[in-house]
PDB file of C-alpha atoms and ligand atoms in Angstrom:
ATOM      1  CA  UNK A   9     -22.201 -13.305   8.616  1.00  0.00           C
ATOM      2  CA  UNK A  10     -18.257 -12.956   8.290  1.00  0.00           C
ATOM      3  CA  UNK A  11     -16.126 -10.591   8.953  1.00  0.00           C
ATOM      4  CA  UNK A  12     -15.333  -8.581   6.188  1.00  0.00           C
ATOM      5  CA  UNK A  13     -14.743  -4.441   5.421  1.00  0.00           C
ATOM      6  CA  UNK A  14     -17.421  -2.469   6.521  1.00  0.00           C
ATOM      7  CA  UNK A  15     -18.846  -4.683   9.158  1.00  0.00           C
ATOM      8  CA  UNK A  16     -18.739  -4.080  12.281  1.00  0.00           C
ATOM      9  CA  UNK A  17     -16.764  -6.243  14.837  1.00  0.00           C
ATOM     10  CA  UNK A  18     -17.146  -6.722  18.784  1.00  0.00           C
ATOM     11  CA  UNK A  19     -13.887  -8.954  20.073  1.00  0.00           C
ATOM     12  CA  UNK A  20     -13.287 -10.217  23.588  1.00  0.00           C
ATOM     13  CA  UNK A  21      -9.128 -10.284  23.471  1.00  0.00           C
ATOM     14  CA  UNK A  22      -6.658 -10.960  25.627  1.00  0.00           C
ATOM     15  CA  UNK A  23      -2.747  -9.029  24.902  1.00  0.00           C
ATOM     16  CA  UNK A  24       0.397 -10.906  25.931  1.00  0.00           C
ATOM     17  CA  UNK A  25       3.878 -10.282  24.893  1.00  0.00           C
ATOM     18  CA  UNK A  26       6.753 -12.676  23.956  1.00  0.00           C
ATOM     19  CA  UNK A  27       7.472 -13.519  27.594  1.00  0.00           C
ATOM     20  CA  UNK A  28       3.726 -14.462  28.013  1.00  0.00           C
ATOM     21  CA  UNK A  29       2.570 -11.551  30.018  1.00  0.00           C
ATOM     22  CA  UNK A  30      -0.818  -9.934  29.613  1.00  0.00           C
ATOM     23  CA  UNK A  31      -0.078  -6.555  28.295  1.00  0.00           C
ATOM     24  CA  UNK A  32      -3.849  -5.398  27.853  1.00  0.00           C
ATOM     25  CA  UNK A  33      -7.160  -7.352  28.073  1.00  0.00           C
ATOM     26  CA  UNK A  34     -10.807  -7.180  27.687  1.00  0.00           C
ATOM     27  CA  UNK A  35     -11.908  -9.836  29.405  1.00  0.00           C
ATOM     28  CA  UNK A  36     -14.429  -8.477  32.432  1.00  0.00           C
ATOM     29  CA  UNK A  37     -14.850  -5.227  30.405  1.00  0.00           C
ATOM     30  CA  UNK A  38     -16.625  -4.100  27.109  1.00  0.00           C
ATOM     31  CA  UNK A  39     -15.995  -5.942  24.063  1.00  0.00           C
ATOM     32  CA  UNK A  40     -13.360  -3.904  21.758  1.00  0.00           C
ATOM     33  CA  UNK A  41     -16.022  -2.982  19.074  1.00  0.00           C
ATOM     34  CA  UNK A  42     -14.442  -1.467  15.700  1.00  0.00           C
ATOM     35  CA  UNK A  43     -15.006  -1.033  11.444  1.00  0.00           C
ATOM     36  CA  UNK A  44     -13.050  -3.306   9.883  1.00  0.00           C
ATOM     37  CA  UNK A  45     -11.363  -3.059   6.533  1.00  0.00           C
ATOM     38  CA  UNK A  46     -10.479   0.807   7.783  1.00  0.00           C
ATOM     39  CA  UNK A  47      -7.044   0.604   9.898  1.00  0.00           C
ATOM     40  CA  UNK A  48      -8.752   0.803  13.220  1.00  0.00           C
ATOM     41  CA  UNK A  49      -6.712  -1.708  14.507  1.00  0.00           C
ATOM     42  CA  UNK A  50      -3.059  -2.640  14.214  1.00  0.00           C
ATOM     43  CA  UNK A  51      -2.921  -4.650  10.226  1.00  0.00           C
ATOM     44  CA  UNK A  52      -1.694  -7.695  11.754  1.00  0.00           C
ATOM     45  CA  UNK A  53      -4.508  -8.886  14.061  1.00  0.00           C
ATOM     46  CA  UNK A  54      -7.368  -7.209  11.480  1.00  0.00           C
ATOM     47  CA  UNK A  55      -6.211  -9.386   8.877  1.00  0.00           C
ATOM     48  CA  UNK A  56      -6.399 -12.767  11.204  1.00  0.00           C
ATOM     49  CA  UNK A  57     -10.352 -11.484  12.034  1.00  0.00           C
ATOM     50  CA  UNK A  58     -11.287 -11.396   7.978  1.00  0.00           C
ATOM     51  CA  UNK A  59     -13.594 -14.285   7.370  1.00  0.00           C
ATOM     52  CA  UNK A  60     -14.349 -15.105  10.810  1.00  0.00           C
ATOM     53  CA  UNK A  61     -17.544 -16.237  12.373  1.00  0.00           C
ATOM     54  CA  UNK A  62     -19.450 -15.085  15.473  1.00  0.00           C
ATOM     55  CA  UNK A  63     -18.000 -17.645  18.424  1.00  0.00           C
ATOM     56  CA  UNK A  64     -14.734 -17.811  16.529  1.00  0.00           C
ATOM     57  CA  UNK A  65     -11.878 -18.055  18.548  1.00  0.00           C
ATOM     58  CA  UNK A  66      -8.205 -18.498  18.072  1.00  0.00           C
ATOM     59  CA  UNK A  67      -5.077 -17.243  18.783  1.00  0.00           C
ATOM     60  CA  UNK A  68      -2.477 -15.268  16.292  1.00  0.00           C
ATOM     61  CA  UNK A  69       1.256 -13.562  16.982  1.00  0.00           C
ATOM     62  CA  UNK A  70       1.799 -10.726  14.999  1.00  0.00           C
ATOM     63  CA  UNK A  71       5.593  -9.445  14.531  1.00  0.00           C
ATOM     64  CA  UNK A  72       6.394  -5.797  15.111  1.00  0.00           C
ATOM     65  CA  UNK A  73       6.218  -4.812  11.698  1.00  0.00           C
ATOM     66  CA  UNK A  74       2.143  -5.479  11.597  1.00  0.00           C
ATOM     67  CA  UNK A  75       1.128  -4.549  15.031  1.00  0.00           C
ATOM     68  CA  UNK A  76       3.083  -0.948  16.463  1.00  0.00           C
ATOM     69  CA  UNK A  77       6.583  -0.846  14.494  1.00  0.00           C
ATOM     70  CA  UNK A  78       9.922  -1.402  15.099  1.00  0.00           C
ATOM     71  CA  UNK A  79      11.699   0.342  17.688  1.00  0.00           C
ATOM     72  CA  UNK A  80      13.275   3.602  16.110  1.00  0.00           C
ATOM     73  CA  UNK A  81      16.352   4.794  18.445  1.00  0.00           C
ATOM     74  CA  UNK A  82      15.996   8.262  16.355  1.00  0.00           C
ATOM     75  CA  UNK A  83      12.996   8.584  18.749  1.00  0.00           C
ATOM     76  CA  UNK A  84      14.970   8.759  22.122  1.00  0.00           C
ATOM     77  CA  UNK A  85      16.437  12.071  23.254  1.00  0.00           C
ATOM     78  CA  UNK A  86      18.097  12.801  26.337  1.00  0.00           C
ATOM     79  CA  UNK A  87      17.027  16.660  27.729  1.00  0.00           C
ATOM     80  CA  UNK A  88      18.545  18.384  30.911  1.00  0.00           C
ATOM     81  CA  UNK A  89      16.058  18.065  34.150  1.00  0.00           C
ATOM     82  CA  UNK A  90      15.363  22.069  34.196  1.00  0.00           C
ATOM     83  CA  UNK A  91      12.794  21.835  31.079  1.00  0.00           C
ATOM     84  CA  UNK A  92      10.495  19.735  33.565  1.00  0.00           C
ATOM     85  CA  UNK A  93       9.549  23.075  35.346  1.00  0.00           C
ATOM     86  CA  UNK A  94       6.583  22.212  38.429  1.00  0.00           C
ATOM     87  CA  UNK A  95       7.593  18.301  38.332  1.00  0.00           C
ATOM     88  CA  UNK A  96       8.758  17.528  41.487  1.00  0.00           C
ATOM     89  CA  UNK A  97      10.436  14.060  41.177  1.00  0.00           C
ATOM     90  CA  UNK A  98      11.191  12.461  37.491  1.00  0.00           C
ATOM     91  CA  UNK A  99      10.987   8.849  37.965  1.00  0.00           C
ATOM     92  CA  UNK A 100      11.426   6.014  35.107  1.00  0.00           C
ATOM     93  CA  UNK A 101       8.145   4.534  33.798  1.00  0.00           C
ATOM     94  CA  UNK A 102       6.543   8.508  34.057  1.00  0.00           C
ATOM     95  CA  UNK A 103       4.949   9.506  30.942  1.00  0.00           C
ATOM     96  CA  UNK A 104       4.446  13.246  29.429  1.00  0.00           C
ATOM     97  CA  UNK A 105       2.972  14.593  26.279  1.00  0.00           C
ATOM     98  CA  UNK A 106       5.641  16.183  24.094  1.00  0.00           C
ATOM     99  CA  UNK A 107       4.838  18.604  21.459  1.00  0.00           C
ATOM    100  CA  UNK A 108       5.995  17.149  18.511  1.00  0.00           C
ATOM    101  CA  UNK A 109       6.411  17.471  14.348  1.00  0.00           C
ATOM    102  CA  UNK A 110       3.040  15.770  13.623  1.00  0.00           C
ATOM    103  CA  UNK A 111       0.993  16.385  16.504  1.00  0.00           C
ATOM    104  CA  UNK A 112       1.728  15.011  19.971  1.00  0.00           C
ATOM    105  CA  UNK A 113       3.648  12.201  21.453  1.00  0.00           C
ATOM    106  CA  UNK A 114       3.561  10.525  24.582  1.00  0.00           C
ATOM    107  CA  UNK A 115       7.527  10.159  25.701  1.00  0.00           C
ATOM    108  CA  UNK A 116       8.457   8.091  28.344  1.00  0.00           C
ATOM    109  CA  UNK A 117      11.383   8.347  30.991  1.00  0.00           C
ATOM    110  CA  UNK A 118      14.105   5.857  31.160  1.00  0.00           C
ATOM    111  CA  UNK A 119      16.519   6.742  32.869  1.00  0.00           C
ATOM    112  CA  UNK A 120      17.797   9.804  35.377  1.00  0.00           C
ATOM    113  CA  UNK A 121      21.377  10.462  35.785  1.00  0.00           C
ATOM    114  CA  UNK A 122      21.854  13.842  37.756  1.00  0.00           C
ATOM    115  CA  UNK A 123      20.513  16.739  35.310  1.00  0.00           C
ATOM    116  CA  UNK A 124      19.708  14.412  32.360  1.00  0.00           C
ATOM    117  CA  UNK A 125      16.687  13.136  31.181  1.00  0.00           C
ATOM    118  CA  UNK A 126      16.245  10.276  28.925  1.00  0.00           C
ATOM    119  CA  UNK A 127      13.258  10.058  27.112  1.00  0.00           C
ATOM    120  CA  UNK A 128      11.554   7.114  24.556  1.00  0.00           C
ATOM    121  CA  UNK A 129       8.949   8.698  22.177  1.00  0.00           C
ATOM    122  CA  UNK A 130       8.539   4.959  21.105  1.00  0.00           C
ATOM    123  CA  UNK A 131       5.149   3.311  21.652  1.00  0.00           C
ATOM    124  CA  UNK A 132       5.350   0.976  24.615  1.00  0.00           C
ATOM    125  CA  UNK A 133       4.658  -1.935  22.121  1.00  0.00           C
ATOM    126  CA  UNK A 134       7.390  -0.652  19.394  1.00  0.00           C
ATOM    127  CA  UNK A 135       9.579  -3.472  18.464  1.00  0.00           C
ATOM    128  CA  UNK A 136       7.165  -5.853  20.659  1.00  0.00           C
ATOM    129  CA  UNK A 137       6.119  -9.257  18.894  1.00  0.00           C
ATOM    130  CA  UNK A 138       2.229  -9.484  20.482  1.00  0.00           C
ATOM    131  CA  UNK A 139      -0.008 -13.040  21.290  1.00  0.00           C
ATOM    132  CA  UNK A 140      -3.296 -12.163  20.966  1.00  0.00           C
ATOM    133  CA  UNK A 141      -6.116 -14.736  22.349  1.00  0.00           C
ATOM    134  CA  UNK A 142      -9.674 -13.589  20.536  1.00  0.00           C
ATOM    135  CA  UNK A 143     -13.534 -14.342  20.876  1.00  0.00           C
ATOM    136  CA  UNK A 144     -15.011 -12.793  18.299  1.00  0.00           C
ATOM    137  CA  UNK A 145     -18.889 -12.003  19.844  1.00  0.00           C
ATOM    138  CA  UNK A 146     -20.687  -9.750  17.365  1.00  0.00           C
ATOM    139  CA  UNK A 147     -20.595  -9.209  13.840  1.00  0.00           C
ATOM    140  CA  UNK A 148     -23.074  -6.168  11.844  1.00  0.00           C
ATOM    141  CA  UNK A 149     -22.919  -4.378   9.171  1.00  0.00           C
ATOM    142  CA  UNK A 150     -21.555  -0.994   9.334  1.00  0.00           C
ATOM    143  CA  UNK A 151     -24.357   1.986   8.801  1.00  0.00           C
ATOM    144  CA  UNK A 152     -23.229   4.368   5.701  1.00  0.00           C
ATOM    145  CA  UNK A 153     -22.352   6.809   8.745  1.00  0.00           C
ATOM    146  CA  UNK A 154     -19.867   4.683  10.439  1.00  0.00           C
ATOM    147  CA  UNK A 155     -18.225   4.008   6.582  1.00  0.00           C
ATOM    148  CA  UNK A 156     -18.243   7.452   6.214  1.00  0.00           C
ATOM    149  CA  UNK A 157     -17.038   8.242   9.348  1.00  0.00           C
ATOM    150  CA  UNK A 158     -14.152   5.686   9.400  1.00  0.00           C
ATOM    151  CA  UNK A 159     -15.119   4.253  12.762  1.00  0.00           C
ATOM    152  CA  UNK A 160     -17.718   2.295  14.239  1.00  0.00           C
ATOM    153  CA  UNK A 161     -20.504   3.123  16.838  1.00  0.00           C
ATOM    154  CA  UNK A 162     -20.356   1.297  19.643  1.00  0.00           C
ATOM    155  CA  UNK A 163     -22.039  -2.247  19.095  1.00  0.00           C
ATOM    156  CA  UNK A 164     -25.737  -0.861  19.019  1.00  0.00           C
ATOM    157  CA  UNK A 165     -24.718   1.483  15.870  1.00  0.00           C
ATOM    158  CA  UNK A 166     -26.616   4.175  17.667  1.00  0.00           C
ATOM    159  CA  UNK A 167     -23.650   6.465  20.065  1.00  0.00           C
ATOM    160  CA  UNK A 168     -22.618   9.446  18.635  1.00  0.00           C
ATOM    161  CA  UNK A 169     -19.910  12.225  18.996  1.00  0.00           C
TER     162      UNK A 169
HETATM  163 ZN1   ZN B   7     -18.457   8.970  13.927  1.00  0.00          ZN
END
């Protein structure tokens, strides 16, 4: 069996960025099990799985564009300290959910200079080109639930929410 939409994919991957750091991996956890062919995972690295075979592996880079966008500098905002009511210390690197035009964003603090804030409602990976090293261990076809559904359920088929 190959990949293809509407199967049912379990990958062992391993995440590193440009400068060859790992960014995220799966490797000593659960196998990242999704639908393909349904934009479950970023376009770049679910068009390098089509057609491959269980005990695949490879390795593909994916430019910003197919994997989380390009950074958007309309997207960082600089906000005086009081609107932080109850946080004690604002550090860089802290993360808060922001209320935003189409649901909410996680913004993260860059920088603190005296009362102001600034804030990146970028994803971390935004403007990021990503290495990603992949196993592919499992390969099913989707149940008419999952397709209709839009996700996949777990590797047995069988979890439900
Ligand atoms: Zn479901």
């Amino acid at each position: 069996m190959q990949v293809s939409d509407n199967t049912v994919v379990a990958i062992e991957y391993t995440l590193k960025n440009d400068a060859g750091d790992v960014v995220d991996s799966s490797v000593g956890h659960a196998p990242l099990t999704y639908l393909h062919g349904h934009h479950n995972i970023i376009s770049g690295l679910e068009h390098a799985l089509l057609g491959k075979k269980v005990g695949d592996s490879f390795t593909v880079t994916i430019p910003p564009e197919e994997a989380y966008g390009l950074r958007d500098e309309s997207m960082t905002q600089v906000v005086p300290r009081h609107l932080f009511q109850g946080v004690d210390e604002i550090v860089p690197g802290m993360k808060f959910h922001a209320e935003a035009e189409h649901g909410v964003n996680v913004v993260t603090v860059m920088e603190v200079k005296g009362d102001q804030v600034h804030l990146d409602a970028n994803h971390e990976l935004a403007g990021e080109t990503l290495h990603f090293d992949v196993v592919v261990q499992a390969i099913r076809a989707a149940t008419a639930e999952e397709i209709e559904h839009g996700h996949a359920h777990g590797l047995d088929g069988h979890h439900h929410h």
